[in-house]
XYZ file of C-alpha atoms in Angstrom:
611
model
C 6.094 -36.475 -22.194
C 4.681 -39.945 -21.591
C 1.021 -40.754 -21.458
C 1.272 -41.451 -17.709
C 2.912 -38.184 -16.725
C 1.472 -35.869 -14.067
C 1.430 -32.112 -13.644
C 0.795 -29.967 -10.568
C -1.557 -27.083 -11.281
C -2.319 -23.931 -9.256
C -5.874 -22.595 -9.374
C -7.041 -19.225 -8.105
C -8.660 -19.850 -4.720
C -8.128 -19.338 -0.978
C -6.535 -22.766 -0.534
C -2.810 -23.531 -0.694
C -3.261 -26.957 -2.289
C -1.864 -27.731 -5.748
C -4.050 -30.065 -7.802
C -2.596 -33.030 -9.679
C -3.725 -34.069 -13.184
C -2.733 -36.524 -15.871
C -1.821 -35.104 -19.249
C -1.158 -36.263 -22.784
C -0.268 -32.720 -23.810
C 3.127 -31.097 -23.805
C 3.263 -29.130 -20.523
C 5.987 -27.043 -18.913
C 6.138 -24.834 -15.857
C 4.617 -21.446 -16.638
C 2.067 -22.715 -19.174
C -1.682 -22.340 -18.752
C -3.984 -25.341 -18.918
C -7.717 -25.884 -18.685
C -8.586 -28.511 -16.096
C -11.793 -30.120 -14.826
C -12.943 -28.918 -11.402
C -16.127 -30.427 -10.034
C -18.654 -30.379 -12.858
C -17.012 -27.451 -14.643
C -13.563 -26.385 -15.746
C -11.074 -23.653 -14.872
C -7.803 -22.210 -16.122
C -4.749 -22.963 -14.029
C -0.997 -22.498 -14.117
C 1.414 -25.430 -14.379
C 3.760 -25.339 -11.386
C 5.539 -28.659 -11.893
C 5.475 -31.140 -14.767
C 6.986 -34.416 -15.874
C 6.404 -36.675 -12.854
C 5.356 -40.232 -13.613
C 2.401 -41.975 -12.065
C 3.657 -44.558 -9.547
C 2.855 -48.168 -10.534
C 1.076 -48.791 -7.238
C -1.012 -45.582 -7.392
C -4.731 -46.472 -7.416
C -6.292 -43.029 -6.809
C -8.376 -41.164 -9.375
C -6.427 -38.559 -11.339
C -8.420 -36.609 -13.889
C -7.117 -35.603 -17.300
C -6.188 -32.067 -18.372
C -8.753 -30.826 -20.881
C -6.556 -28.467 -22.853
C -3.072 -26.979 -22.985
C -3.805 -23.314 -23.715
C -0.242 -22.212 -24.472
C 2.256 -23.827 -26.816
C 5.092 -22.670 -24.587
C 5.371 -20.913 -21.220
C 4.095 -17.332 -21.125
C 5.866 -16.690 -17.831
C 9.674 -16.808 -17.672
C 11.437 -18.487 -14.779
C 12.144 -15.125 -13.095
C 8.396 -14.388 -12.977
C 7.645 -17.881 -11.651
C 10.218 -17.308 -8.898
C 8.516 -14.018 -8.066
C 5.081 -15.669 -7.851
C 6.468 -18.358 -5.535
C 8.252 -15.721 -3.397
C 4.985 -13.789 -3.084
C 3.106 -16.912 -1.941
C 5.793 -17.769 0.623
C 6.209 -14.221 1.958
C 2.547 -13.255 2.224
C 1.379 -16.750 3.277
C -1.050 -17.553 0.495
C -1.435 -20.182 -2.197
C 0.378 -19.958 -5.519
C -3.044 -19.662 -7.148
C -3.857 -16.610 -5.029
C -0.466 -15.111 -5.864
C -1.115 -15.718 -9.548
C -4.558 -14.101 -9.364
C -3.174 -11.094 -7.455
C -0.185 -10.375 -9.679
C -1.319 -11.290 -13.198
C -3.996 -9.724 -15.425
C -7.518 -11.127 -15.172
C -7.388 -12.109 -18.871
C -4.426 -14.379 -18.101
C -6.671 -16.542 -15.906
C -9.488 -16.408 -18.436
C -7.243 -18.174 -20.932
C -7.112 -15.249 -23.372
C -4.461 -15.453 -26.070
C -1.900 -12.601 -26.135
C -2.493 -10.117 -28.922
C 1.177 -10.304 -29.955
C 3.444 -13.313 -30.305
C 5.546 -13.331 -27.096
C 9.256 -12.775 -27.538
C 11.834 -14.862 -25.722
C 12.339 -13.560 -22.195
C 15.766 -13.478 -20.741
C 17.281 -12.049 -17.576
C 19.284 -8.897 -18.175
C 23.041 -9.355 -18.151
C 23.753 -5.614 -17.997
C 23.525 -5.285 -14.223
C 24.169 -7.275 -11.083
C 21.190 -8.704 -9.261
C 20.308 -6.656 -6.222
C 22.357 -3.619 -7.272
C 20.654 -0.492 -5.924
C 21.094 3.272 -6.021
C 19.172 6.042 -4.306
C 17.531 9.283 -5.398
C 16.217 11.079 -2.317
C 15.506 14.789 -2.474
C 12.631 16.750 -0.916
C 11.989 18.700 -4.139
C 9.968 16.715 -6.694
C 11.411 18.457 -9.769
C 14.975 17.580 -8.753
C 14.164 13.867 -8.474
C 12.202 13.685 -11.716
C 15.006 15.393 -13.613
C 17.413 12.829 -12.215
C 15.184 9.961 -13.381
C 15.098 11.502 -16.877
C 18.908 11.581 -16.979
C 19.075 7.951 -15.860
C 16.543 6.831 -18.483
C 18.294 8.662 -21.320
C 20.697 5.709 -21.769
C 17.821 3.794 -23.404
C 18.072 0.598 -21.334
C 14.736 -1.251 -20.838
C 13.311 0.306 -17.685
C 10.195 0.148 -15.526
C 9.312 3.356 -13.637
C 6.623 2.956 -10.969
C 4.794 5.653 -9.008
C 2.415 5.033 -6.092
C -0.364 7.011 -7.832
C -1.351 7.069 -11.498
C -1.690 10.863 -11.674
C 1.994 11.266 -10.797
C 2.983 8.610 -13.353
C 1.000 10.359 -16.094
C 2.517 13.740 -15.239
C 6.018 12.266 -15.555
C 5.114 10.539 -18.839
C 3.686 13.770 -20.269
C 6.746 15.702 -19.144
C 9.148 13.239 -20.801
C 7.231 13.152 -24.076
C 7.232 16.970 -24.243
C 10.787 17.550 -22.985
C 13.355 18.633 -25.553
C 16.101 17.547 -23.124
C 14.991 13.907 -23.344
C 16.286 11.999 -26.417
C 13.717 12.197 -29.220
C 14.313 8.585 -30.296
C 13.277 7.414 -26.822
C 10.075 9.449 -26.669
C 8.504 7.085 -29.197
C 9.542 4.092 -27.082
C 7.655 5.163 -23.952
C 4.507 3.380 -22.785
C 2.133 4.723 -20.127
C 0.685 1.618 -18.503
C -3.098 1.868 -17.843
C -4.333 1.767 -14.265
C -7.981 0.761 -14.775
C -9.836 -1.682 -16.977
C -9.007 -5.354 -17.467
C -9.106 -5.051 -21.268
C -6.730 -2.076 -21.325
C -4.319 -3.839 -18.965
C -4.283 -7.036 -21.060
C -3.786 -5.028 -24.261
C -0.763 -3.261 -22.757
C 0.538 -6.510 -21.281
C 0.210 -8.304 -24.653
C 1.889 -5.478 -26.520
C 4.853 -5.481 -24.170
C 5.281 -9.228 -24.574
C 5.739 -8.904 -28.325
C 6.977 -5.372 -29.098
C 10.710 -5.157 -28.409
C 10.790 -1.534 -29.608
C 9.221 -0.373 -26.327
C 11.986 0.472 -23.896
C 10.480 2.430 -20.992
C 7.251 1.590 -19.146
C 5.836 4.231 -16.785
C 2.879 3.497 -14.543
C 1.377 3.116 -11.108
C 0.948 -0.051 -9.060
C -0.800 -1.908 -11.908
C 2.443 -1.783 -13.897
C 4.525 -3.607 -11.282
C 4.350 -6.922 -13.194
C 4.323 -5.464 -16.721
C 6.487 -7.743 -18.909
C 9.523 -6.064 -20.438
C 12.071 -8.311 -22.200
C 15.622 -7.643 -21.073
C 14.512 -5.514 -18.115
C 17.630 -3.673 -16.953
C 16.304 -1.145 -14.440
C 13.432 -0.660 -11.981
C 12.799 2.825 -10.576
C 10.485 3.085 -7.559
C 9.457 6.705 -6.956
C 8.164 7.915 -3.578
C 8.995 4.463 -2.249
C 8.196 5.277 1.388
C 4.593 6.229 0.571
C 2.099 4.114 2.567
C -0.059 3.863 -0.588
C 2.268 1.117 -1.831
C 0.624 -1.232 0.664
C -2.578 -2.654 -0.803
C -5.816 -2.966 1.161
C -7.401 -6.048 -0.396
C -6.457 -9.600 0.543
C -3.702 -10.583 0.327
C -2.451 -7.203 1.549
C 1.114 -6.700 0.345
C 3.695 -4.016 -0.308
C 4.108 -3.278 -4.029
C 7.448 -1.607 -3.298
C 8.790 -4.876 -1.868
C 7.429 -6.764 -4.885
C 9.274 -4.399 -7.247
C 12.512 -4.780 -5.293
C 12.325 -8.573 -5.534
C 11.453 -8.408 -9.217
C 14.600 -6.391 -9.844
C 16.628 -8.979 -7.957
C 15.171 -11.987 -9.790
C 15.535 -10.363 -13.232
C 19.037 -9.045 -12.601
C 17.924 -5.438 -12.972
C 19.335 -2.370 -11.237
C 17.050 -0.915 -8.559
C 16.651 2.844 -8.053
C 14.773 3.920 -4.932
C 13.679 7.535 -4.670
C 11.370 9.916 -2.862
C 11.241 12.727 -0.344
C 12.411 10.303 2.364
C 13.281 6.574 2.540
C 11.345 3.659 3.984
C 12.751 1.712 6.929
C 14.495 -0.941 4.846
C 15.880 1.641 2.407
C 17.166 3.707 5.349
C 19.093 0.672 6.627
C 20.690 0.218 3.199
C 21.522 3.917 3.054
C 23.087 3.806 6.507
C 25.206 0.810 5.520
C 26.389 2.531 2.338
C 27.154 5.812 4.109
C 24.941 7.736 1.631
C 22.843 9.547 4.237
C 22.239 13.106 3.001
C 22.990 16.243 4.998
C 20.270 17.720 7.181
C 17.510 19.515 5.334
C 15.753 21.468 8.090
C 12.408 23.076 7.398
C 10.961 25.839 9.530
C 7.743 24.586 11.115
C 5.497 26.437 13.537
C 4.365 24.525 16.611
C 1.363 25.233 18.796
C 1.246 23.736 22.279
C -2.287 22.375 22.614
C -2.021 22.422 26.385
C -2.213 26.221 26.183
C -4.621 26.429 23.235
C -8.385 26.877 23.292
C -10.155 23.644 22.367
C -13.910 24.054 21.978
C -16.089 21.092 22.863
C -17.800 19.320 19.962
C -21.461 18.578 20.535
C -22.096 14.884 21.095
C -18.391 13.953 21.112
C -16.333 13.242 24.218
C -13.111 14.784 22.845
C -12.531 18.423 21.931
C -11.109 19.761 18.668
C -8.519 22.525 18.774
C -8.700 25.580 16.513
C -5.914 27.616 18.091
C -5.330 31.350 17.788
C -2.002 30.881 15.918
C -3.753 28.575 13.428
C -6.425 31.199 12.758
C -3.800 33.964 12.494
C -1.605 32.049 10.022
C -4.654 31.027 8.007
C -5.800 34.632 7.671
C -2.286 35.679 6.663
C -2.166 33.049 3.878
C -5.618 34.042 2.628
C -4.710 37.738 2.586
C -1.607 36.904 0.504
C -3.917 35.361 -2.100
C -2.892 31.784 -1.349
C -4.929 28.782 -0.285
C -4.864 27.325 3.218
C -5.381 23.637 4.003
C -6.318 22.157 7.361
C -5.578 18.452 7.634
C -7.586 16.155 9.880
C -7.322 12.569 8.738
C -10.758 11.527 9.953
C -13.871 11.709 7.809
C -17.335 11.814 9.291
C -18.425 13.393 12.543
C -16.463 11.124 14.899
C -13.801 8.488 14.368
C -15.380 5.884 16.633
C -18.135 5.063 19.106
C -16.889 3.440 22.308
C -18.626 1.787 25.227
C -17.843 3.750 28.393
C -18.403 0.646 30.526
C -16.139 -1.963 28.886
C -14.064 0.173 26.489
C -15.134 -1.705 23.355
C -15.035 0.288 20.097
C -17.831 -0.661 17.696
C -16.447 -2.747 14.815
C -17.676 -3.552 11.313
C -20.071 -6.545 11.272
C -18.639 -7.634 7.927
C -14.833 -7.327 8.155
C -14.116 -6.287 11.749
C -12.651 -2.924 10.715
C -13.110 0.386 12.511
C -16.453 2.200 12.167
C -16.809 5.973 12.042
C -19.966 7.919 12.840
C -21.336 10.006 9.959
C -23.926 12.326 11.468
C -24.977 13.661 8.044
C -25.982 10.146 6.969
C -27.305 9.094 10.381
C -25.244 5.888 10.342
C -21.804 4.351 10.855
C -19.437 3.424 8.020
C -16.536 0.967 7.969
C -13.276 2.699 7.091
C -11.957 -0.541 5.538
C -14.761 -2.019 3.418
C -17.374 0.777 3.371
C -20.148 -1.257 4.998
C -22.850 0.884 6.600
C -24.621 0.014 9.834
C -27.022 1.849 12.157
C -25.639 3.596 15.225
C -26.086 1.041 18.049
C -28.178 1.744 21.143
C -26.289 -0.766 23.287
C -22.745 -2.147 23.375
C -22.382 -5.325 21.234
C -19.980 -6.788 23.808
C -21.348 -6.029 27.299
C -24.857 -4.796 26.403
C -24.139 -1.565 28.265
C -25.934 1.639 27.299
C -23.186 4.211 27.919
C -21.869 4.692 24.376
C -19.691 7.711 23.661
C -18.413 9.218 20.391
C -14.689 9.972 20.309
C -12.138 11.594 17.998
C -14.149 14.276 16.141
C -13.754 14.367 12.367
C -14.161 16.709 9.404
C -17.942 17.079 9.795
C -17.329 18.489 13.266
C -14.423 20.687 12.120
C -16.360 22.551 9.411
C -18.638 24.655 11.700
C -15.634 25.493 13.904
C -13.675 26.742 10.884
C -16.573 28.869 9.661
C -16.910 30.417 13.112
C -13.173 31.205 13.312
C -12.466 32.578 9.804
C -14.385 35.762 8.935
C -12.805 36.658 5.602
C -15.160 36.468 2.568
C -13.564 33.338 1.055
C -14.937 29.826 0.433
C -14.485 27.378 3.316
C -14.942 23.865 1.972
C -14.791 20.393 3.517
C -13.506 17.674 1.160
C -15.333 14.926 3.017
C -17.171 13.306 0.081
C -16.636 9.572 -0.360
C -16.232 9.925 -4.129
C -13.303 12.305 -3.609
C -14.878 14.921 -5.894
C -13.271 18.356 -5.745
C -15.912 21.149 -5.691
C -15.792 23.507 -8.684
C -15.278 26.418 -6.286
C -11.739 25.198 -5.607
C -10.686 25.937 -9.184
C -12.899 28.991 -9.737
C -11.704 30.853 -6.645
C -8.312 32.532 -6.200
C -8.064 31.677 -2.509
C -9.913 29.873 0.254
C -9.711 27.350 3.090
C -9.902 23.609 2.459
C -10.557 21.036 5.175
C -9.589 17.482 4.297
C -7.731 14.283 4.990
C -4.183 13.439 3.910
C -5.431 13.005 0.326
C -6.017 16.777 0.181
C -2.244 17.258 -0.061
C -2.540 16.326 -3.740
C -4.040 19.780 -4.331
C -0.618 21.266 -3.572
C 0.241 20.159 -7.138
C -2.542 22.329 -8.590
C -2.972 25.260 -6.188
C -0.659 27.757 -4.560
C -0.935 26.636 -0.935
C 0.453 29.127 1.578
C -0.381 27.228 4.772
C -0.886 23.620 5.792
C -2.270 23.374 9.304
C -2.227 19.967 11.020
C -5.169 19.899 13.421
C -4.203 16.710 15.280
C -0.816 15.296 14.214
C -0.598 13.431 17.525
C -3.680 11.493 16.463
C -1.996 10.569 13.168
C 0.879 9.007 15.131
C -0.987 7.170 17.901
C -2.708 4.574 15.716
C -2.146 0.948 16.751
C -0.191 0.108 13.582
C 3.548 -0.256 14.091
C 4.298 2.300 11.365
C 1.882 5.009 12.576
C 4.662 7.483 13.406
C 6.294 6.898 10.029
C 3.038 7.714 8.262
C 2.550 10.854 10.351
C 6.114 12.051 9.795
C 5.996 11.245 6.070
C 2.758 13.138 5.539
C 3.965 16.255 7.332
C 7.326 16.071 5.510
C 5.400 15.804 2.233
C 3.324 18.861 3.106
C 6.545 20.846 3.489
C 7.829 20.165 0.002
C 5.102 19.012 -2.332
C 3.737 20.956 -5.285
C 3.738 24.630 -6.304
C 6.009 27.133 -4.504
C 6.809 25.002 -1.432
C 9.482 27.463 -0.317
C 6.785 30.066 0.393
C 4.615 27.662 2.377
C 4.209 27.621 6.155
C 3.516 24.451 8.123
C 1.760 24.631 11.491
C 1.409 21.714 13.904
C -0.950 21.698 16.873
C 0.598 19.194 19.279
C 0.659 18.190 22.930
C 4.426 17.631 22.687
C 5.459 20.213 20.092
C 8.787 19.472 18.461
C 9.472 16.474 20.754
C 9.811 12.708 20.174
C 9.157 11.774 16.518
C 8.574 15.432 15.579
C 12.244 16.344 16.148
C 13.156 15.068 12.703
C 10.854 17.615 11.070
C 13.350 20.304 11.998
C 16.535 18.224 11.825
C 15.819 15.995 8.806
C 14.531 12.452 8.291
C 17.907 10.986 9.264
C 17.189 12.000 12.867
C 13.695 10.544 12.717
C 14.772 7.182 11.302
C 17.707 6.799 13.679
C 15.364 6.948 16.678
C 12.601 4.910 15.003
C 14.943 2.110 13.912
C 16.475 1.889 17.381
C 13.033 1.341 18.920
C 11.895 -1.141 16.272
C 15.026 -3.220 16.731
C 14.515 -3.198 20.501
C 10.894 -4.372 20.328
C 11.246 -6.724 17.356
C 9.118 -4.931 14.757
C 9.354 -4.748 10.934
C 11.710 -4.575 9.095
C 13.513 -6.847 11.566
C 10.664 -9.363 11.866
C 7.336 -9.915 10.132
C 4.014 -9.401 11.892
C 1.134 -11.710 11.019
C -2.494 -11.343 12.092
C -4.748 -14.406 11.988
C -8.516 -14.074 12.238
C -9.573 -17.593 13.163
C -12.928 -19.150 13.842
C -13.279 -19.549 17.594
C -13.653 -23.299 17.028
C -10.234 -23.355 15.266
C -8.351 -21.074 17.649
C -7.325 -23.798 20.084
C -5.936 -26.084 17.374
C -4.146 -23.146 15.727
C -2.471 -22.099 18.970
C -1.461 -25.711 19.624
C 0.332 -25.923 16.269
C 2.012 -22.546 16.863
C 3.212 -23.812 20.260
C 4.654 -26.982 18.721
C 6.437 -24.903 16.079
C 8.005 -22.747 18.818
C 6.508 -19.532 17.447
C 5.840 -16.388 19.487
C 2.198 -15.290 19.427
C -0.527 -13.599 21.452
C -4.303 -13.557 21.184
C -7.026 -10.943 21.550
C -10.618 -11.556 22.520
C -13.291 -10.064 20.290
C -17.051 -10.594 20.414
C -18.462 -12.897 17.767
C -17.394 -16.065 16.028
C -13.767 -15.034 15.333
C -10.631 -14.577 17.401
C -7.453 -12.667 16.554
C -4.052 -14.332 16.860
C -0.896 -12.254 16.314
C 2.416 -13.884 15.393
C 5.828 -12.211 15.325
C 8.489 -14.221 13.524
C 11.087 -14.492 10.784
C 10.515 -18.255 10.549
C 8.077 -17.980 7.676
C 8.620 -21.584 6.548
C 7.856 -22.907 10.039
C 4.752 -20.733 10.275
C 3.567 -21.862 6.857
C 3.982 -25.521 7.868
C 2.014 -24.882 11.070
C -0.851 -23.238 9.163
C -0.927 -25.668 6.216
C -3.727 -27.925 7.550
C -6.060 -24.924 7.883
C -5.660 -23.924 4.216
C -6.282 -27.209 2.428
C -8.829 -27.441 -0.361
C -10.899 -29.760 1.835
C -11.790 -26.828 4.102
C -13.573 -24.912 1.346
C -17.010 -25.378 2.923
C -15.845 -24.749 6.498
C -13.934 -21.571 5.668
C -10.362 -20.360 6.045
C -8.698 -18.151 8.648
C -8.177 -14.520 7.674
C -4.484 -13.722 7.322
C -2.588 -10.430 6.992
C 1.204 -10.085 6.789
C 3.239 -6.955 7.548
C 6.538 -7.367 5.716
C 8.772 -4.421 4.813
């Protein structure tokens, strides 16, 4: 490389701009370098190298301080994946790098093992996929074990670490799994930057490791010769991350398999929308798997009023009867209400505005026990307002009662001498009584379903499944259906479990598939999504722009011929929604608002829904 050569470097930051530097060092794409930034220095990733400085160029180009790596640590397939992530989720390559790679990578740490040569697997065809859908967990896990017994380098990802660890422990203890492969398993850590970098470094240099099992943190774990990627419970909403840039880990894993030429195995109790389309095309839709579910028509049920809340909360006679029956059989009962706190929101009765988080704009729930409101997205606390932040009106009403309001109703309805516990704590701690008692009633959110793996649950009662499905998100019905379907089959003795739904349209609309199978549900859901242009057929993008930028943003969207709409919110920001498959055109329209020169002014917030 000549003394006048240039390299383009990506740095972790909210901007999309690549920075250009001179270098006298040997540099290739995928290598890390230390570069001067302002008065300090930072570690960046070489994105392009080898360009010469034009003879007529008179601008200032600073020199690279250090080439950290002697050769690229990231193979071309990983670089393609980083670029795909940046393009798909509309962020800079530096942000993609920071999101996908270990923190130690950006600190310039040296791998603990000498990296082996990466190469794309030649054992499978890129994009090849198979499916492993069965409502019973044990059946699916046994199938994965049979697949893995061939010894090909494989990555097995679960949405939650506890499930990954259980599978790892089962394989290492199973006499049916080849003994020579048990020593080649690695359980990828899910917390701790040091532990992640140690595992990452070991995988880069230890070719004896053949199977990596982990949760979302393992999605980018390096594995030379990767031949297979298994994504378990792939329709679980937990695969979508909450922090910026919000993305779907399942989609990332699918693209990784494609870029590395690895076979893709998708499994779970039911498929996601995109997987369903692939199943329908292949003709592999399974037969119906009906499950007997009890419905209660809320229009005929008693719904006691909750003090201080506009809406009522139903505790129907059939729910109480089925709960008592489960408790008398010596089983646990669970009531699901996916709202913590006393009420899900506080709304102005004059203008209809729901109080939002002052920090991130997310929804705020009222926690009467704490005497404050709490953001469901970022956890910010704020006092309960006396007047509406939008219209200054004083008629504020609490709506959608939560678990704090449900607890006294449950204690009044159930008279058996058993513990009645609300799992409403923010730290998710399970009270000791749950494991010391033989039976009892648990009140909790969707996360409480995990206890089906540890307790014999005889009844799952859904207090307000209609509420689960009427959220504004486009996939609200999918989440509601998936959760109820999970409650039918998950954990210990699911065949002896009863499921009860309190609904205003029992067994109708999206609930029909609960009795007829998920094929019925997805057929109707896909038809509607195609009609209205929703994911997976198009991407949805939400922009949170400064009010001063909104006009210029809309003008550029108009010139690009993109479909969008805006919402008015009080404060300094304005929401702009875009629906498009023209990601390149949208990126070009937004480019001026994400340059490094806007660092002091600030950048628009941006969230992409891509399935």
